PDB file of C-alpha atoms and ligand atoms in Angstrom:
ATOM      1  CA  UNK V   1       0.000   0.000   0.000  1.00  0.00           C
ATOM      2  CA  UNK V   2       1.333   3.435  -0.952  1.00  0.00           C
ATOM      3  CA  UNK V   3       2.061   6.018   1.721  1.00  0.00           C
ATOM      4  CA  UNK V   4       0.937   9.572   0.786  1.00  0.00           C
ATOM      5  CA  UNK V   5       3.867  11.087   2.737  1.00  0.00           C
ATOM      6  CA  UNK V   6       6.411   9.211   0.602  1.00  0.00           C
ATOM      7  CA  UNK V   7       7.749   9.885  -2.867  1.00  0.00           C
ATOM      8  CA  UNK V   8      10.816   8.820  -4.839  1.00  0.00           C
ATOM      9  CA  UNK V   9      12.960  11.762  -3.752  1.00  0.00           C
ATOM     10  CA  UNK V  10      12.225  11.111  -0.082  1.00  0.00           C
ATOM     11  CA  UNK V  11      13.063   7.415  -0.489  1.00  0.00           C
ATOM     12  CA  UNK V  12      16.424   8.421  -1.890  1.00  0.00           C
ATOM     13  CA  UNK V  13      17.032  10.904   0.965  1.00  0.00           C
ATOM     14  CA  UNK V  14      16.118   8.200   3.485  1.00  0.00           C
ATOM     15  CA  UNK V  15      19.155   6.269   2.262  1.00  0.00           C
ATOM     16  CA  UNK V  16      21.400   9.334   2.084  1.00  0.00           C
ATOM     17  CA  UNK V  17      20.661  11.162   5.359  1.00  0.00           C
ATOM     18  CA  UNK V  18      17.667  11.088   7.722  1.00  0.00           C
ATOM     19  CA  UNK V  19      18.197  14.745   8.566  1.00  0.00           C
ATOM     20  CA  UNK V  20      17.996  15.660   4.874  1.00  0.00           C
ATOM     21  CA  UNK V  21      14.744  13.702   4.610  1.00  0.00           C
ATOM     22  CA  UNK V  22      13.317  15.531   7.643  1.00  0.00           C
ATOM     23  CA  UNK V  23      14.305  18.980   6.288  1.00  0.00           C
ATOM     24  CA  UNK V  24      13.057  18.214   2.785  1.00  0.00           C
ATOM     25  CA  UNK V  25       9.716  17.050   4.162  1.00  0.00           C
ATOM     26  CA  UNK V  26       9.337  20.501   5.733  1.00  0.00           C
ATOM     27  CA  UNK V  27       9.960  22.003   2.301  1.00  0.00           C
ATOM     28  CA  UNK V  28      13.086  23.815   3.417  1.00  0.00           C
ATOM     29  CA  UNK V  29      15.070  24.392   0.248  1.00  0.00           C
ATOM     30  CA  UNK V  30      18.254  26.318  -0.350  1.00  0.00           C
ATOM     31  CA  UNK V  31      19.857  27.725  -3.461  1.00  0.00           C
ATOM     32  CA  UNK V  32      23.130  25.858  -3.082  1.00  0.00           C
ATOM     33  CA  UNK V  33      21.517  22.687  -4.430  1.00  0.00           C
ATOM     34  CA  UNK V  34      20.266  24.305  -7.645  1.00  0.00           C
ATOM     35  CA  UNK V  35      23.380  23.715  -9.729  1.00  0.00           C
ATOM     36  CA  UNK V  36      23.475  20.027  -8.769  1.00  0.00           C
ATOM     37  CA  UNK V  37      19.770  19.651  -9.539  1.00  0.00           C
ATOM     38  CA  UNK V  38      20.134  21.489 -12.855  1.00  0.00           C
ATOM     39  CA  UNK V  39      23.113  19.340 -13.868  1.00  0.00           C
ATOM     40  CA  UNK V  40      21.131  16.201 -13.034  1.00  0.00           C
ATOM     41  CA  UNK V  41      18.241  17.426 -15.190  1.00  0.00           C
ATOM     42  CA  UNK V  42      20.577  18.254 -18.058  1.00  0.00           C
ATOM     43  CA  UNK V  43      22.107  14.759 -18.028  1.00  0.00           C
ATOM     44  CA  UNK V  44      18.623  13.251 -17.953  1.00  0.00           C
ATOM     45  CA  UNK V  45      17.386  15.437 -20.819  1.00  0.00           C
ATOM     46  CA  UNK V  46      20.370  14.814 -23.033  1.00  0.00           C
ATOM     47  CA  UNK V  47      20.132  11.060 -22.438  1.00  0.00           C
ATOM     48  CA  UNK V  48      16.372  10.796 -23.032  1.00  0.00           C
ATOM     49  CA  UNK V  49      14.828  13.973 -24.489  1.00  0.00           C
ATOM     50  CA  UNK V  50      12.220  15.198 -22.018  1.00  0.00           C
ATOM     51  CA  UNK V  51       9.282  15.793 -24.344  1.00  0.00           C
ATOM     52  CA  UNK V  52       9.328  12.205 -25.616  1.00  0.00           C
ATOM     53  CA  UNK V  53       9.605  10.065 -22.573  1.00  0.00           C
ATOM     54  CA  UNK V  54       9.040  11.601 -19.176  1.00  0.00           C
ATOM     55  CA  UNK V  55       6.066  10.462 -17.125  1.00  0.00           C
ATOM     56  CA  UNK V  56       4.679  12.511 -14.274  1.00  0.00           C
ATOM     57  CA  UNK V  57       3.425  10.438 -11.332  1.00  0.00           C
ATOM     58  CA  UNK V  58       0.566  11.583  -9.131  1.00  0.00           C
ATOM     59  CA  UNK V  59       2.977  12.007  -6.187  1.00  0.00           C
ATOM     60  CA  UNK V  60       4.748  14.757  -8.172  1.00  0.00           C
ATOM     61  CA  UNK V  61       7.716  12.582  -9.169  1.00  0.00           C
ATOM     62  CA  UNK V  62       8.830  12.375 -12.782  1.00  0.00           C
ATOM     63  CA  UNK V  63      10.177   9.179 -14.321  1.00  0.00           C
ATOM     64  CA  UNK V  64      13.129   9.997 -16.572  1.00  0.00           C
ATOM     65  CA  UNK V  65      12.025   7.588 -19.257  1.00  0.00           C
ATOM     66  CA  UNK V  66       9.446   4.811 -19.413  1.00  0.00           C
ATOM     67  CA  UNK V  67       9.935   2.383 -22.270  1.00  0.00           C
ATOM     68  CA  UNK V  68       6.338   1.248 -22.768  1.00  0.00           C
ATOM     69  CA  UNK V  69       7.161  -1.424 -25.301  1.00  0.00           C
ATOM     70  CA  UNK V  70       9.568  -3.284 -23.029  1.00  0.00           C
ATOM     71  CA  UNK V  71       7.998  -2.090 -19.745  1.00  0.00           C
ATOM     72  CA  UNK V  72      11.235  -0.652 -18.431  1.00  0.00           C
ATOM     73  CA  UNK V  73      11.623   2.430 -16.228  1.00  0.00           C
ATOM     74  CA  UNK V  74      14.956   4.198 -16.736  1.00  0.00           C
ATOM     75  CA  UNK V  75      16.386   6.396 -14.012  1.00  0.00           C
ATOM     76  CA  UNK V  76      19.340   8.511 -15.110  1.00  0.00           C
ATOM     77  CA  UNK V  77      22.011   9.507 -12.585  1.00  0.00           C
ATOM     78  CA  UNK V  78      25.222  11.451 -12.710  1.00  0.00           C
ATOM     79  CA  UNK V  79      27.380   9.243 -10.504  1.00  0.00           C
ATOM     80  CA  UNK V  80      27.049   5.909  -8.731  1.00  0.00           C
ATOM     81  CA  UNK V  81      28.254   7.173  -5.352  1.00  0.00           C
ATOM     82  CA  UNK V  82      24.723   6.983  -3.936  1.00  0.00           C
ATOM     83  CA  UNK V  83      23.835   3.717  -5.610  1.00  0.00           C
ATOM     84  CA  UNK V  84      21.777   2.322  -2.721  1.00  0.00           C
ATOM     85  CA  UNK V  85      19.631   5.468  -2.708  1.00  0.00           C
ATOM     86  CA  UNK V  86      19.190   5.329  -6.499  1.00  0.00           C
ATOM     87  CA  UNK V  87      18.406   1.619  -6.383  1.00  0.00           C
ATOM     88  CA  UNK V  88      15.636   1.986  -3.804  1.00  0.00           C
ATOM     89  CA  UNK V  89      14.228   5.068  -5.481  1.00  0.00           C
ATOM     90  CA  UNK V  90      13.836   3.015  -8.663  1.00  0.00           C
ATOM     91  CA  UNK V  91      12.421   0.009  -6.782  1.00  0.00           C
ATOM     92  CA  UNK V  92       9.905   2.422  -5.258  1.00  0.00           C
ATOM     93  CA  UNK V  93       8.827   3.521  -8.762  1.00  0.00           C
ATOM     94  CA  UNK V  94       8.325  -0.131  -9.739  1.00  0.00           C
ATOM     95  CA  UNK V  95       6.310  -0.625  -6.550  1.00  0.00           C
ATOM     96  CA  UNK V  96       4.327   2.540  -7.285  1.00  0.00           C
ATOM     97  CA  UNK V  97       3.430   1.394 -10.810  1.00  0.00           C
ATOM     98  CA  UNK V  98       2.488  -2.071  -9.538  1.00  0.00           C
ATOM     99  CA  UNK V  99       0.145  -0.519  -6.979  1.00  0.00           C
ATOM    100  CA  UNK V 100      -1.725   1.041  -9.930  1.00  0.00           C
ATOM    101  CA  UNK V 101      -1.934  -2.307 -11.726  1.00  0.00           C
ATOM    102  CA  UNK V 102       1.066  -1.810 -14.028  1.00  0.00           C
ATOM    103  CA  UNK V 103       2.669  -5.231 -13.467  1.00  0.00           C
ATOM    104  CA  UNK V 104       5.939  -6.854 -14.592  1.00  0.00           C
ATOM    105  CA  UNK V 105       7.824  -3.605 -15.017  1.00  0.00           C
ATOM    106  CA  UNK V 106      11.595  -3.696 -14.539  1.00  0.00           C
ATOM    107  CA  UNK V 107      14.096  -0.887 -14.170  1.00  0.00           C
ATOM    108  CA  UNK V 108      17.443   0.280 -15.435  1.00  0.00           C
ATOM    109  CA  UNK V 109      19.722   2.626 -13.540  1.00  0.00           C
ATOM    110  CA  UNK V 110      21.630   4.536 -16.183  1.00  0.00           C
ATOM    111  CA  UNK V 111      24.918   6.313 -15.506  1.00  0.00           C
ATOM    112  CA  UNK V 112      25.688   7.845 -18.932  1.00  0.00           C
ATOM    113  CA  UNK V 113      28.871   9.548 -17.761  1.00  0.00           C
ATOM    114  CA  UNK V 114      30.217   6.218 -16.472  1.00  0.00           C
ATOM    115  CA  UNK V 115      28.797   4.215 -19.398  1.00  0.00           C
ATOM    116  CA  UNK V 116      27.233   1.927 -16.807  1.00  0.00           C
ATOM    117  CA  UNK V 117      23.739   0.444 -16.512  1.00  0.00           C
ATOM    118  CA  UNK V 118      22.290  -1.620 -13.670  1.00  0.00           C
ATOM    119  CA  UNK V 119      19.239  -3.854 -14.124  1.00  0.00           C
ATOM    120  CA  UNK V 120      16.705  -3.533 -11.314  1.00  0.00           C
ATOM    121  CA  UNK V 121      13.769  -5.769 -10.388  1.00  0.00           C
ATOM    122  CA  UNK V 122      11.213  -5.615  -7.598  1.00  0.00           C
ATOM    123  CA  UNK V 123      11.037  -8.846  -5.559  1.00  0.00           C
ATOM    124  CA  UNK V 124       8.482  -9.869  -2.933  1.00  0.00           C
ATOM    125  CA  UNK V 125      11.131  -9.255  -0.268  1.00  0.00           C
ATOM    126  CA  UNK V 126      11.683  -5.760  -1.679  1.00  0.00           C
ATOM    127  CA  UNK V 127       7.978  -5.039  -1.343  1.00  0.00           C
ATOM    128  CA  UNK V 128       8.096  -6.033   2.337  1.00  0.00           C
ATOM    129  CA  UNK V 129      11.199  -3.929   2.829  1.00  0.00           C
ATOM    130  CA  UNK V 130       9.500  -0.937   1.171  1.00  0.00           C
ATOM    131  CA  UNK V 131       6.660  -1.224   3.698  1.00  0.00           C
ATOM    132  CA  UNK V 132       9.239  -1.220   6.517  1.00  0.00           C
ATOM    133  CA  UNK V 133      10.952   1.792   4.926  1.00  0.00           C
ATOM    134  CA  UNK V 134       7.602   3.634   4.776  1.00  0.00           C
ATOM    135  CA  UNK V 135       7.071   3.014   8.530  1.00  0.00           C
ATOM    136  CA  UNK V 136      10.591   4.116   9.421  1.00  0.00           C
ATOM    137  CA  UNK V 137      10.349   7.217   7.204  1.00  0.00           C
ATOM    138  CA  UNK V 138       7.055   8.189   8.806  1.00  0.00           C
ATOM    139  CA  UNK V 139       8.540   8.033  12.288  1.00  0.00           C
ATOM    140  CA  UNK V 140      11.576  10.103  11.162  1.00  0.00           C
ATOM    141  CA  UNK V 141       9.398  12.722   9.440  1.00  0.00           C
ATOM    142  CA  UNK V 142       7.129  12.976  12.486  1.00  0.00           C
ATOM    143  CA  UNK V 143       9.988  13.653  14.902  1.00  0.00           C
ATOM    144  CA  UNK V 144       9.749  17.089  16.504  1.00  0.00           C
ATOM    145  CA  UNK V 145      13.463  17.761  16.136  1.00  0.00           C
ATOM    146  CA  UNK V 146      15.664  17.214  13.109  1.00  0.00           C
ATOM    147  CA  UNK V 147      17.771  14.036  13.272  1.00  0.00           C
ATOM    148  CA  UNK V 148      21.458  14.546  14.102  1.00  0.00           C
ATOM    149  CA  UNK V 149      23.888  15.706  11.435  1.00  0.00           C
ATOM    150  CA  UNK V 150      25.990  13.107   9.702  1.00  0.00           C
ATOM    151  CA  UNK V 151      29.509  14.114   8.894  1.00  0.00           C
ATOM    152  CA  UNK V 152      30.138  12.837   5.383  1.00  0.00           C
ATOM    153  CA  UNK V 153      32.153  14.103   2.438  1.00  0.00           C
ATOM    154  CA  UNK V 154      28.977  14.588   0.426  1.00  0.00           C
ATOM    155  CA  UNK V 155      27.630  17.084   3.019  1.00  0.00           C
ATOM    156  CA  UNK V 156      29.594  19.712   1.097  1.00  0.00           C
ATOM    157  CA  UNK V 157      27.369  19.255  -1.969  1.00  0.00           C
ATOM    158  CA  UNK V 158      24.130  18.965   0.022  1.00  0.00           C
ATOM    159  CA  UNK V 159      21.484  21.702  -0.218  1.00  0.00           C
ATOM    160  CA  UNK V 160      21.460  21.902   3.583  1.00  0.00           C
ATOM    161  CA  UNK V 161      25.211  22.262   4.080  1.00  0.00           C
ATOM    162  CA  UNK V 162      25.036  25.895   5.244  1.00  0.00           C
ATOM    163  CA  UNK V 163      22.089  25.107   7.457  1.00  0.00           C
ATOM    164  CA  UNK V 164      23.845  22.160   9.103  1.00  0.00           C
ATOM    165  CA  UNK V 165      27.440  23.319   9.265  1.00  0.00           C
ATOM    166  CA  UNK V 166      27.698  27.141   8.991  1.00  0.00           C
TER     167      UNK V 166
HETATM  168  S1  SF4 W   1      24.593  18.595   5.132  1.00  0.00           S
HETATM  169 FE1  SF4 W   1      25.027  16.488   5.714  1.00  0.00          FE
HETATM  170  S2  SF4 W   1      24.014  16.280   7.717  1.00  0.00           S
HETATM  171 FE2  SF4 W   1      23.138  18.080   6.747  1.00  0.00          FE
HETATM  172  S3  SF4 W   1      21.310  17.341   5.726  1.00  0.00           S
HETATM  173 FE3  SF4 W   1      22.968  17.328   4.236  1.00  0.00          FE
HETATM  174  S4  SF4 W   1      23.786  15.270   4.296  1.00  0.00           S
HETATM  175 FE4  SF4 W   1      22.578  15.556   6.155  1.00  0.00          FE
END
């Protein structure tokens, strides 16, 4: 069952940093992330031209490219440093489509800059895990205070860097 508080971006933040998830849920956004977001969009658009392939989901998320003929969702990423987050974001999209009766869809994680592609499927165990993730995300989002900072290299490219570390 889908959770209205969850979307693909939040799933990815859940795997990156719980504090980021909490801040994002409160719609706190900062300019420092714009260049990263814009670069990500540019890579996506030059890999699969936007007007031909993107699909907007009802939760506001946009699939980079859905190959209807082969029933494959493509998610395009710049680097594979956050592969777990990308993987579960894509599994969530497969789960999302299945919940609307679109069955037997698989995924491909595309890293055009690295010339690398990862095949992704949604298993029964994944579906159980996604339910657990939904529960855990809900309890994180509902916390009164932001979760503790994590001190990682990638903090420097995070939209909330100034907020967390200035
Ligand atoms: S700067 Fe680091 S600690 Fe702060 S939200 Fe981003 S990833 Fe999390």
